[in-house]
Tab-separated table of C-alpha atoms in Angstrom:
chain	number	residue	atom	x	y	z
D	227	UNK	CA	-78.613	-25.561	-56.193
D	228	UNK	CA	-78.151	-27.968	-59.221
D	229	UNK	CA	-80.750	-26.022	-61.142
D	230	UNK	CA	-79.428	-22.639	-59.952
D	231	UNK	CA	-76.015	-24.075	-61.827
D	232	UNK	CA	-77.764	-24.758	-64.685
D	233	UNK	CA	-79.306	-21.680	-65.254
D	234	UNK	CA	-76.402	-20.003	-65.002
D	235	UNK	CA	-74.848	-22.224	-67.738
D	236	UNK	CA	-77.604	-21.663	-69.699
D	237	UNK	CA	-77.873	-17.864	-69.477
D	238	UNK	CA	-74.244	-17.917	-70.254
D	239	UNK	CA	-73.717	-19.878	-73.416
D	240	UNK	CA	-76.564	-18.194	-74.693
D	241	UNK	CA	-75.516	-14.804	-74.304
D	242	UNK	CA	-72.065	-16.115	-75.819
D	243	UNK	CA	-73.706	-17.509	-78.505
D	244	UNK	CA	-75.421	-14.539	-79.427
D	245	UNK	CA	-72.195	-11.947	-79.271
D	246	UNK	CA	-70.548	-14.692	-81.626
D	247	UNK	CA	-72.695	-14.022	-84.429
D	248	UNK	CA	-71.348	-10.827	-84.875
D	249	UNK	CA	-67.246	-12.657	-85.499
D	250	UNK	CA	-66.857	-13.072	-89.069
D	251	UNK	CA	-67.765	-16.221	-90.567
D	252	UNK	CA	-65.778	-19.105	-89.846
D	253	UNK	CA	-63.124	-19.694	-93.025
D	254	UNK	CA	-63.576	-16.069	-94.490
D	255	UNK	CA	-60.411	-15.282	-96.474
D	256	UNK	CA	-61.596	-11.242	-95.708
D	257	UNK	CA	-62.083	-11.968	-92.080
D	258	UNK	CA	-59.679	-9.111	-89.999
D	259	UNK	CA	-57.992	-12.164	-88.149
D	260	UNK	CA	-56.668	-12.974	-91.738
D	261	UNK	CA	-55.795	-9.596	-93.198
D	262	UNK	CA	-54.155	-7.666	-90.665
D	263	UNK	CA	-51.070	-9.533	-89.385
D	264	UNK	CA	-50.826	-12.844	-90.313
D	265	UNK	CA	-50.173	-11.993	-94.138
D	266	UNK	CA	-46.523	-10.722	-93.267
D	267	UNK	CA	-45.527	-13.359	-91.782
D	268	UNK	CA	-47.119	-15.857	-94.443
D	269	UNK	CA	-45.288	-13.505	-96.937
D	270	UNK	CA	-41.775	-12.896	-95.762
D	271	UNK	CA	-41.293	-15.646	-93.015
D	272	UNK	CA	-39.795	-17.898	-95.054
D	273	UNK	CA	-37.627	-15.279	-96.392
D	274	UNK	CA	-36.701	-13.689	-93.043
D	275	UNK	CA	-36.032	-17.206	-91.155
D	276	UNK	CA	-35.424	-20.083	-93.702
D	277	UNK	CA	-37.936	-22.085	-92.029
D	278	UNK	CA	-40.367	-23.876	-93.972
D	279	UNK	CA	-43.086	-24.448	-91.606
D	280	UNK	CA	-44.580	-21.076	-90.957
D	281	UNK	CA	-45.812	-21.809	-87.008
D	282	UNK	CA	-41.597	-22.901	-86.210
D	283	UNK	CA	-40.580	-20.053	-87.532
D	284	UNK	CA	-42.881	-17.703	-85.326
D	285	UNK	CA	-42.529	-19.759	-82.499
D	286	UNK	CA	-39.049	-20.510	-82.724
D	287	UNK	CA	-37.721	-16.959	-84.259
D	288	UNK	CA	-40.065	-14.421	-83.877
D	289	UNK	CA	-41.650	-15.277	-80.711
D	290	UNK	CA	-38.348	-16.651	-79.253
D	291	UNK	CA	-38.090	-15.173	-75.726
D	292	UNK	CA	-42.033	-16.574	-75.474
D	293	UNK	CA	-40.621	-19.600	-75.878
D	294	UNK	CA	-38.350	-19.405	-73.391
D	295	UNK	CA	-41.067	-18.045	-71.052
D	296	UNK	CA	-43.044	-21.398	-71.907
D	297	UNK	CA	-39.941	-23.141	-70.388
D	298	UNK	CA	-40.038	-21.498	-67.355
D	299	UNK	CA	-43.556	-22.004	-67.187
D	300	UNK	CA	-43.092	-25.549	-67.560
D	301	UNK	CA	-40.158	-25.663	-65.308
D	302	UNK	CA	-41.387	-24.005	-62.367
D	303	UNK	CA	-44.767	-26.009	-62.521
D	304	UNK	CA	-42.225	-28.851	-62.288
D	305	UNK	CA	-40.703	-27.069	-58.983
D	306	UNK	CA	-43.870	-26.747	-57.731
D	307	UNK	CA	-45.383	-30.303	-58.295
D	308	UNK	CA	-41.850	-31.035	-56.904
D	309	UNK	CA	-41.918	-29.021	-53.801
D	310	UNK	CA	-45.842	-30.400	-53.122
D	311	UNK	CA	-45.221	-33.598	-52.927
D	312	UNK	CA	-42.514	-33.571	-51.218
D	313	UNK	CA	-43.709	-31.943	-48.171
D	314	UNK	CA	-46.196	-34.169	-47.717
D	315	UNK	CA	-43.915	-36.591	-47.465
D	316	UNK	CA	-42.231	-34.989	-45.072
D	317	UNK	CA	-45.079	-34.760	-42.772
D	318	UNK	CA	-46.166	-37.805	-43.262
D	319	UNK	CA	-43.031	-38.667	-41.708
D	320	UNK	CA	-43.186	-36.570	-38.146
I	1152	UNK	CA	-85.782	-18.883	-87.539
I	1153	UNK	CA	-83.548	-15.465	-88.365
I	1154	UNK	CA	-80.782	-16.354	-85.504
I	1155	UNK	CA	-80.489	-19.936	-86.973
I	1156	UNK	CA	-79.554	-18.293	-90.619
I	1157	UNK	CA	-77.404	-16.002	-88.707
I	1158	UNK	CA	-75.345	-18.894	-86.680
I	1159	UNK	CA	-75.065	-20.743	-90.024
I	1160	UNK	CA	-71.285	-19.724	-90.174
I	1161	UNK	CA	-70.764	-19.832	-86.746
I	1162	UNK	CA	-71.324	-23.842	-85.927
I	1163	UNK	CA	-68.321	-24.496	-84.703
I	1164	UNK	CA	-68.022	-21.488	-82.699
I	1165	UNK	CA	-71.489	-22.787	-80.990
I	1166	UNK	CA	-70.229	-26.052	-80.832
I	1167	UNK	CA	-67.098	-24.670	-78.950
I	1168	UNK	CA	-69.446	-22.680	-76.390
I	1169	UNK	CA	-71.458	-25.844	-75.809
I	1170	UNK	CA	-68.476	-27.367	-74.935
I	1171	UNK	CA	-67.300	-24.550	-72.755
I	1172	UNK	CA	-70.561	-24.265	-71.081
I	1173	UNK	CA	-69.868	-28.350	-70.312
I	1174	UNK	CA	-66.653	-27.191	-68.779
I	1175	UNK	CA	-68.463	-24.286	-66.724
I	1176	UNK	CA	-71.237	-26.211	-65.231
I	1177	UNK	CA	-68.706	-29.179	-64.329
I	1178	UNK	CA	-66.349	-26.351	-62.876
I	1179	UNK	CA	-69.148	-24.896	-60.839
I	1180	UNK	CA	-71.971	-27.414	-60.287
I	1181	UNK	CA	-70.111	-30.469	-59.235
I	1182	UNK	CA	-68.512	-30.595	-55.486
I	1183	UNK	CA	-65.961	-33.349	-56.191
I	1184	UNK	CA	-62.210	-31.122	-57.246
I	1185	UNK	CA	-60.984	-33.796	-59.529
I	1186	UNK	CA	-64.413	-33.040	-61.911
I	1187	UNK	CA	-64.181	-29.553	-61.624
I	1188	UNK	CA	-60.319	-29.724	-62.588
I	1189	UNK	CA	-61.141	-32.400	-65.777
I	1190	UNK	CA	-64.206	-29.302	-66.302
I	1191	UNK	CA	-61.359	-26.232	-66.352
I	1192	UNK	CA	-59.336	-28.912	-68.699
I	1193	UNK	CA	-62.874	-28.640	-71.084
I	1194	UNK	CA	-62.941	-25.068	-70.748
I	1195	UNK	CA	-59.520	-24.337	-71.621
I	1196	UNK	CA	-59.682	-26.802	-74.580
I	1197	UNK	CA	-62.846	-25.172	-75.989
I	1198	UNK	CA	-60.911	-21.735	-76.022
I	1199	UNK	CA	-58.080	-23.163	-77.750
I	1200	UNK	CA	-60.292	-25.280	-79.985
I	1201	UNK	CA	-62.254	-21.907	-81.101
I	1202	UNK	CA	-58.804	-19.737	-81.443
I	1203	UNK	CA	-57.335	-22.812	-83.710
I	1204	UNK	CA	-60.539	-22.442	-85.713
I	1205	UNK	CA	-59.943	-18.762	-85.951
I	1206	UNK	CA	-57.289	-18.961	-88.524
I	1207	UNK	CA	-58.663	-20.989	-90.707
I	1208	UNK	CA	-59.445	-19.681	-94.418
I	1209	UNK	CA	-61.168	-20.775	-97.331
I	1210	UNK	CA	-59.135	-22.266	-99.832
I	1211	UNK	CA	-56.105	-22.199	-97.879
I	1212	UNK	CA	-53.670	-25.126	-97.126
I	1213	UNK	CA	-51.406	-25.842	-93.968
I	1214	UNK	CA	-48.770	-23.586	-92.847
I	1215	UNK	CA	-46.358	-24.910	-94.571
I	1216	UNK	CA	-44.209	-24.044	-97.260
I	1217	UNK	CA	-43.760	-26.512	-99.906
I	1218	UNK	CA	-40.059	-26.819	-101.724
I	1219	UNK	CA	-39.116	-24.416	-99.356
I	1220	UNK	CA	-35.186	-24.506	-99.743
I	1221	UNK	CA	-35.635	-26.357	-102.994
I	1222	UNK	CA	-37.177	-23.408	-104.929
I	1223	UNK	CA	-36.123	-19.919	-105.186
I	1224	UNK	CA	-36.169	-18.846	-101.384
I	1225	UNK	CA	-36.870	-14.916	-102.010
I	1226	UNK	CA	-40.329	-15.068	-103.544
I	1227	UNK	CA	-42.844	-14.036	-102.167
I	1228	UNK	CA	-45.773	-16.057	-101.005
I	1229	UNK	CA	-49.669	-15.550	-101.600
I	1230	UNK	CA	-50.640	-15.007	-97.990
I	1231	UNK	CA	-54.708	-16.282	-99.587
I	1232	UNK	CA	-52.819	-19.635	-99.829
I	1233	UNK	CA	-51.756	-20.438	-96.221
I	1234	UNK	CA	-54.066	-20.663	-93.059
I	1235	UNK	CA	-52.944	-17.852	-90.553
I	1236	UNK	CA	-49.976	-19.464	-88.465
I	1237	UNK	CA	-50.273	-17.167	-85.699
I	1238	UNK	CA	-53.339	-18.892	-83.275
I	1239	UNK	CA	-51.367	-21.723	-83.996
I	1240	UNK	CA	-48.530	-20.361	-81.813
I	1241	UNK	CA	-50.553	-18.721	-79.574
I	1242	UNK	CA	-52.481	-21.866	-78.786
I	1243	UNK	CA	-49.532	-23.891	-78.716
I	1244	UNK	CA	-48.214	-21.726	-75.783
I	1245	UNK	CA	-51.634	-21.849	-74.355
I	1246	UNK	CA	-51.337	-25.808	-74.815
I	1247	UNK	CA	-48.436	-26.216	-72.654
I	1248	UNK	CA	-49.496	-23.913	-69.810
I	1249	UNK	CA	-52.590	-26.039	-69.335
I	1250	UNK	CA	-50.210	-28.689	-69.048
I	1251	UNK	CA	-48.083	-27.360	-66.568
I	1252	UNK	CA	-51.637	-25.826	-64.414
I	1253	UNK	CA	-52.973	-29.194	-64.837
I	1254	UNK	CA	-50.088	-30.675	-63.280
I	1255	UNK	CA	-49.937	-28.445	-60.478
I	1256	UNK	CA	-53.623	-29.030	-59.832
I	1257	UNK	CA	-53.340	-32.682	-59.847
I	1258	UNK	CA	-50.206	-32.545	-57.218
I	1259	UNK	CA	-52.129	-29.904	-55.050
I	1260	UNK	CA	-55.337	-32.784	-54.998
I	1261	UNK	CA	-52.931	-35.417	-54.346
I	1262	UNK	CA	-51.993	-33.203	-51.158
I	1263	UNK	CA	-55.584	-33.175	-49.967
I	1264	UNK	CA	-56.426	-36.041	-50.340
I	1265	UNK	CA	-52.990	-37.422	-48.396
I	1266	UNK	CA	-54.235	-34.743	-45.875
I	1267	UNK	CA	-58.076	-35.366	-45.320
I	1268	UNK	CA	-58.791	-38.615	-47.243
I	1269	UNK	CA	-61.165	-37.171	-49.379
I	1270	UNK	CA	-61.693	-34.629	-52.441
I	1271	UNK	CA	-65.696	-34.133	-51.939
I	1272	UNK	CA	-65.918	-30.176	-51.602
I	1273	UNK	CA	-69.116	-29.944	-48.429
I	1274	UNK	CA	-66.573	-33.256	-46.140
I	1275	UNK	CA	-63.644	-30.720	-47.217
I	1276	UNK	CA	-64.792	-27.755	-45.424
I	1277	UNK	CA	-66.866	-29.865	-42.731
I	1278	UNK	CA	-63.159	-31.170	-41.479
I	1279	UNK	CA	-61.617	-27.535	-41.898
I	1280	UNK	CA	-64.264	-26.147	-39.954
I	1281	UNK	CA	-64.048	-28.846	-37.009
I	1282	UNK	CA	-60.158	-28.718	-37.244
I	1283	UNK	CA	-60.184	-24.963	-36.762
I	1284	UNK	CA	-63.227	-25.463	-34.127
I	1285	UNK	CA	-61.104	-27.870	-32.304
């Protein structure tokens, strides 16, 4: 079974490997992860929002409502740990 | 060796599925839950790890704007001088729903092992099956 894992693993990474050559090369300035979006933001952000640091100013103004998504991630991953824990407790206790 | 010369710009990026594939074979080869949860923590950091390294540019400095408020606020900046802020983000988001996964993971293991006394996969499903044989 271990080997039959480890194949797997194997076959995996190197059929990842070989469909990441194709990305463009890590640090190209003409790579399409650099030139299609980002370069409005870089450009006006600062303009726009008045923040200085450029990843704020997305997350905190742009992106705003996925923010406050994140929080309710966050918060109902606390409810849950919450409600876990607690019923164990609970039965624990019959 | 033509793929070597290929991957020459792509290290990290193999680097990042080596570390992935850690995360996979933990996730699927080991039987005990707490290593296959610290494997889906590799896993998800080698994804965030490789979309960090995504924005990344030649020549280009932190996403941050120098003399920001101090300077005249309306110009416009040279986007070739700043690494793309936007994987940044994304990762950050990703950052803090592996937090809160982790942490429901780590409760739900607590629970089984309050339950059964034990978090070794094969005794797991021995005691469900003579619990539901029973």
């Amino acid at each position: 079974m271990k080997l039959l894992h480890l194949v797997a693993t194997t076959v995996t990474g190197l059929l990842l490997i070989m469909g990441s050559l194709d990305l463009a090369e890590t640090g190209d300035p003409a790579a399409p992860a650099a030139t299609h979006v980002s370069p409005r933001y870089i450009e006006s952000s600062l303009e726009e929002t008045g923040v200085e640091n450029m990843v704020t100013a997305v997350l905190a103004d742009y992106r705003g409502f996925d923010t406050l998504g994140e929080v309710t991630v966050i918060f109902t991953g606390a409810i849950a740990v919450l409600l876990i824990l607690r019923t164990g407790l609970k039965e624990d206790e019959e | 060796m033509a793929i070597l010369d290929g991957a020459a710009g792509h290290l990290n990026t193999v680097g990042y599925i080596v570390l992935m594939m850690i995360g996979f074979y933990a996730m699927t080869g080991k039987s005990n839950l707490v290593k296959k949860l610290v494997g889906m923590n590799i896993f998800q950091w080698s994804i965030i790890l490789f979309v960090v390294s995504l924005s990344a540019k030649r020549g280009a400095s932190i996403p941050i704007v120098l003399d920001g408020h101090g300077g005249d606020a309306a110009r416009v900046l040279d986007a070739a001088l700043y690494v793309n802020p936007l994987p940044h983000v994304l990762m950050l988001t990703a950052i803090v729903v592996g937090v809160a996964i982790t942490g429901v993971a780590l409760a739900l293991l607590l629970q089984i092992h309050r339950q059964f006394g034990t978090l070794e996969e094969n005794e797991l499903l021995e005691r469900l099956r003579t619990s539901t044989g029973s």
